[in-house]
Amino acid sequence: TLTFTNCLVVMGEGTKITGTRMNRVILKNSIMVGCNGSTWDGIELSGNHMTGEGIILDSAIIINASNPIVATKIPEINIQKSVIVNGATAIELNESKEYTIKHTWIAGFTSGINTNYSHANFNRVIDGNRIWDVDTAARFYYCHNDKLDITCNDLRFRQVGI
C-alpha cells in the first residue's frame, strides 16, 4: 500500500505511479501536482479483482496528470470529495466491479469518466460530482450497468454528456 496523508507530492514530467497485483494507493487530504506546472502521467493500477487492491481518494487534489486515474481489474475504487483537473481522461476504469465517485470536481479534460467492460451485478455510484469543461462527461463502453446510480451530478460538457 502506498499512502499519502496530508502531503504535497510533486511529480516529475512524464512520471507515473504504477502497480500490478495486490497494490493499493490511498491519497487523503493530499495534493499531487506536476513539477513547475509540467504534465505527469497519473496513477495506473492493474490487478486481478483481489481483496486489498484499490484506489482511494479522500479530499485529494490531482493537477496536470494526463490520465490521473487508470484502474484495470481493481475491486475497490472510492473517489470522494476530491478535485481532479487538467489532462486527457480523468478517470478510466477497465473491467470494474464496484466503484464510487462522489462529490468530486473533474474539470479540464477531453473525457471525465470512462468505464470499459464493467461486470454485471455490482453496485456503482456516480453522485454529486461536478464534471465541467470536458468534451465528454461520462462514457460507458460494453458495460453491464444494471446497478449503476448516476444522481445529482452537474455536467458541463462540450459534446457528450452521458
CSV table of C-alpha atoms in Angstrom, one decimal:
chain,number,residue,atom,x,y,z
A,1,THR,CA,0.0,0.0,0.0
A,2,LEU,CA,1.2,3.4,-1.0
A,3,THR,CA,-0.4,6.1,1.3
A,4,PHE,CA,-0.1,9.8,1.2
A,5,THR,CA,-1.9,11.6,4.1
A,6,ASN,CA,-1.6,15.4,4.4
A,7,CYS,CA,1.1,15.5,1.8
A,8,LEU,CA,2.2,17.6,-1.2
A,9,VAL,CA,3.6,15.2,-3.8
A,10,VAL,CA,5.4,16.8,-6.8
A,11,MET,CA,5.7,14.5,-9.8
A,12,GLY,CA,8.4,14.9,-12.5
A,13,GLU,CA,7.3,15.4,-16.1
A,14,GLY,CA,6.2,12.2,-17.7
A,15,THR,CA,6.4,10.1,-14.5
A,16,LYS,CA,3.6,8.0,-13.0
A,17,ILE,CA,2.7,5.7,-10.1
A,18,THR,CA,2.1,2.2,-11.3
A,19,GLY,CA,1.3,-1.1,-9.6
A,20,THR,CA,0.3,-4.6,-10.5
A,21,ARG,CA,-1.5,-7.2,-8.5
A,22,MET,CA,-2.1,-6.7,-4.8
A,23,ASN,CA,-1.4,-2.9,-4.9
A,24,ARG,CA,-3.3,-0.1,-3.3
A,25,VAL,CA,-2.9,3.7,-3.5
A,26,ILE,CA,-4.5,6.0,-0.9
A,27,LEU,CA,-4.5,9.8,-1.2
A,28,LYS,CA,-6.1,11.5,1.8
A,29,ASN,CA,-6.0,15.3,2.3
A,30,SER,CA,-3.1,15.4,-0.2
A,31,ILE,CA,-2.1,17.2,-3.4
A,32,MET,CA,-0.4,15.6,-6.4
A,33,VAL,CA,0.9,18.0,-9.0
A,34,GLY,CA,3.4,18.1,-11.9
A,35,CYS,CA,6.7,19.9,-11.1
A,36,ASN,CA,6.6,23.5,-12.2
A,37,GLY,CA,3.3,23.0,-13.9
A,38,SER,CA,4.5,20.2,-16.1
A,39,THR,CA,2.4,17.2,-17.2
A,40,TRP,CA,2.8,13.9,-15.4
A,41,ASP,CA,1.1,10.6,-16.3
A,42,GLY,CA,-1.0,9.8,-13.3
A,43,ILE,CA,-1.8,6.7,-11.2
A,44,GLU,CA,-2.2,3.4,-13.0
A,45,LEU,CA,-3.0,0.1,-11.3
A,46,SER,CA,-3.7,-3.3,-12.8
A,47,GLY,CA,-5.0,-6.0,-10.6
A,48,ASN,CA,-6.9,-9.2,-10.6
A,49,HIS,CA,-10.0,-8.3,-8.5
A,50,MET,CA,-8.2,-9.4,-5.3
A,51,THR,CA,-9.1,-8.2,-1.9
A,52,GLY,CA,-6.7,-5.4,-0.9
A,53,GLU,CA,-6.3,-3.9,-4.4
A,54,GLY,CA,-7.7,-0.4,-4.6
A,55,ILE,CA,-7.5,3.3,-5.3
A,56,ILE,CA,-8.8,5.6,-2.6
A,57,LEU,CA,-9.0,9.4,-2.9
A,58,ASP,CA,-10.5,11.2,0.0
A,59,SER,CA,-10.3,15.0,-0.1
A,60,ALA,CA,-7.4,14.8,-2.6
A,61,ILE,CA,-6.3,17.1,-5.4
A,62,ILE,CA,-4.7,15.9,-8.6
A,63,ILE,CA,-3.4,18.5,-11.0
A,64,ASN,CA,-1.9,18.2,-14.5
A,65,ALA,CA,-1.8,14.4,-14.8
A,66,SER,CA,-2.6,13.3,-18.4
A,67,ASN,CA,-4.6,10.3,-17.1
A,68,PRO,CA,-4.9,10.8,-13.3
A,69,ILE,CA,-6.7,7.5,-12.5
A,70,VAL,CA,-6.4,4.4,-14.7
A,71,ALA,CA,-7.6,1.2,-13.0
A,72,THR,CA,-7.8,-2.3,-14.5
A,73,LYS,CA,-9.5,-5.1,-12.6
A,74,ILE,CA,-9.2,-3.1,-9.3
A,75,PRO,CA,-12.1,-4.2,-6.9
A,76,GLU,CA,-12.1,-1.1,-4.7
A,77,ILE,CA,-12.3,2.3,-6.3
A,78,ASN,CA,-13.5,5.0,-3.9
A,79,ILE,CA,-13.1,8.7,-5.0
A,80,GLN,CA,-14.8,11.2,-2.8
A,81,LYS,CA,-14.6,14.9,-2.0
A,82,SER,CA,-11.6,15.3,-4.4
A,83,VAL,CA,-10.6,17.6,-7.2
A,84,ILE,CA,-9.0,16.3,-10.5
A,85,VAL,CA,-8.1,18.9,-13.1
A,86,ASN,CA,-6.3,19.3,-16.5
A,87,GLY,CA,-5.5,16.3,-18.6
A,88,ALA,CA,-6.9,13.9,-21.2
A,89,THR,CA,-9.1,11.3,-19.3
A,90,ALA,CA,-9.7,12.0,-15.6
A,91,ILE,CA,-10.9,8.5,-14.6
A,92,GLU,CA,-10.6,5.3,-16.6
A,93,LEU,CA,-12.0,2.1,-15.1
A,94,ASN,CA,-11.4,-1.1,-17.0
A,95,GLU,CA,-13.2,-4.4,-16.1
A,96,SER,CA,-14.5,-2.8,-12.9
A,97,LYS,CA,-16.8,-4.4,-10.4
A,98,GLU,CA,-17.9,-1.8,-7.7
A,99,TYR,CA,-16.9,1.8,-7.7
A,100,THR,CA,-17.9,5.0,-6.0
A,101,ILE,CA,-17.2,8.5,-7.4
A,102,LYS,CA,-18.9,11.1,-5.1
A,103,HIS,CA,-18.7,14.8,-4.5
A,104,THR,CA,-15.7,15.2,-6.8
A,105,TRP,CA,-14.9,18.1,-9.1
A,106,ILE,CA,-13.4,17.0,-12.5
A,107,ALA,CA,-12.5,19.8,-14.9
A,108,GLY,CA,-10.3,20.5,-18.0
A,109,PHE,CA,-10.4,17.0,-19.7
A,110,THR,CA,-11.3,15.5,-23.0
A,111,SER,CA,-13.1,12.8,-21.1
A,112,GLY,CA,-14.3,12.9,-17.5
A,113,ILE,CA,-15.2,9.3,-16.6
A,114,ASN,CA,-14.7,6.3,-19.0
A,115,THR,CA,-15.6,2.8,-18.0
A,116,ASN,CA,-14.9,-0.3,-20.2
A,117,TYR,CA,-16.2,-3.8,-19.8
A,118,SER,CA,-17.8,-3.5,-16.4
A,119,HIS,CA,-19.1,-6.6,-14.8
A,120,ALA,CA,-22.8,-7.2,-14.1
A,121,ASN,CA,-24.5,-7.3,-10.7
A,122,PHE,CA,-22.2,-4.9,-8.8
A,123,ASN,CA,-23.1,-1.6,-7.2
A,124,ARG,CA,-21.7,1.5,-8.8
A,125,VAL,CA,-22.3,5.1,-7.8
A,126,ILE,CA,-21.6,8.4,-9.6
A,127,ASP,CA,-23.2,11.0,-7.3
A,128,GLY,CA,-23.0,14.7,-6.6
A,129,ASN,CA,-20.0,15.4,-8.8
A,130,ARG,CA,-19.1,18.5,-10.9
A,131,ILE,CA,-17.8,17.5,-14.3
A,132,TRP,CA,-17.0,20.7,-16.1
A,133,ASP,CA,-15.1,21.8,-19.2
A,134,VAL,CA,-14.9,18.4,-20.8
A,135,ASP,CA,-15.7,17.1,-24.2
A,136,THR,CA,-17.4,14.0,-22.8
A,137,ALA,CA,-18.6,13.9,-19.2
A,138,ALA,CA,-19.0,10.1,-18.9
A,139,ARG,CA,-18.9,7.2,-21.3
A,140,PHE,CA,-19.6,3.5,-20.8
A,141,TYR,CA,-18.2,1.0,-23.3
A,142,TYR,CA,-19.5,-2.5,-23.2
A,143,CYS,CA,-20.6,-2.3,-19.6
A,144,HIS,CA,-23.3,-4.2,-17.7
A,145,ASN,CA,-24.6,-1.3,-15.6
A,146,ASP,CA,-27.6,-2.9,-14.1
A,147,LYS,CA,-26.8,-1.5,-10.7
A,148,LEU,CA,-25.3,1.9,-11.6
A,149,ASP,CA,-26.7,5.0,-9.8
A,150,ILE,CA,-26.0,8.3,-11.5
A,151,THR,CA,-27.6,11.1,-9.4
A,152,CYS,CA,-27.3,14.8,-8.8
A,153,ASN,CA,-24.2,15.5,-11.0
A,154,ASP,CA,-23.6,18.9,-12.6
A,155,LEU,CA,-22.3,18.1,-16.1
A,156,ARG,CA,-21.0,21.0,-18.3
A,157,PHE,CA,-19.7,19.4,-21.4
A,158,ARG,CA,-18.8,20.5,-25.0
A,159,GLN,CA,-20.0,17.4,-26.9
A,160,VAL,CA,-21.5,14.5,-25.0
A,161,GLY,CA,-23.0,14.3,-21.5
A,162,ILE,CA,-23.5,10.6,-21.0
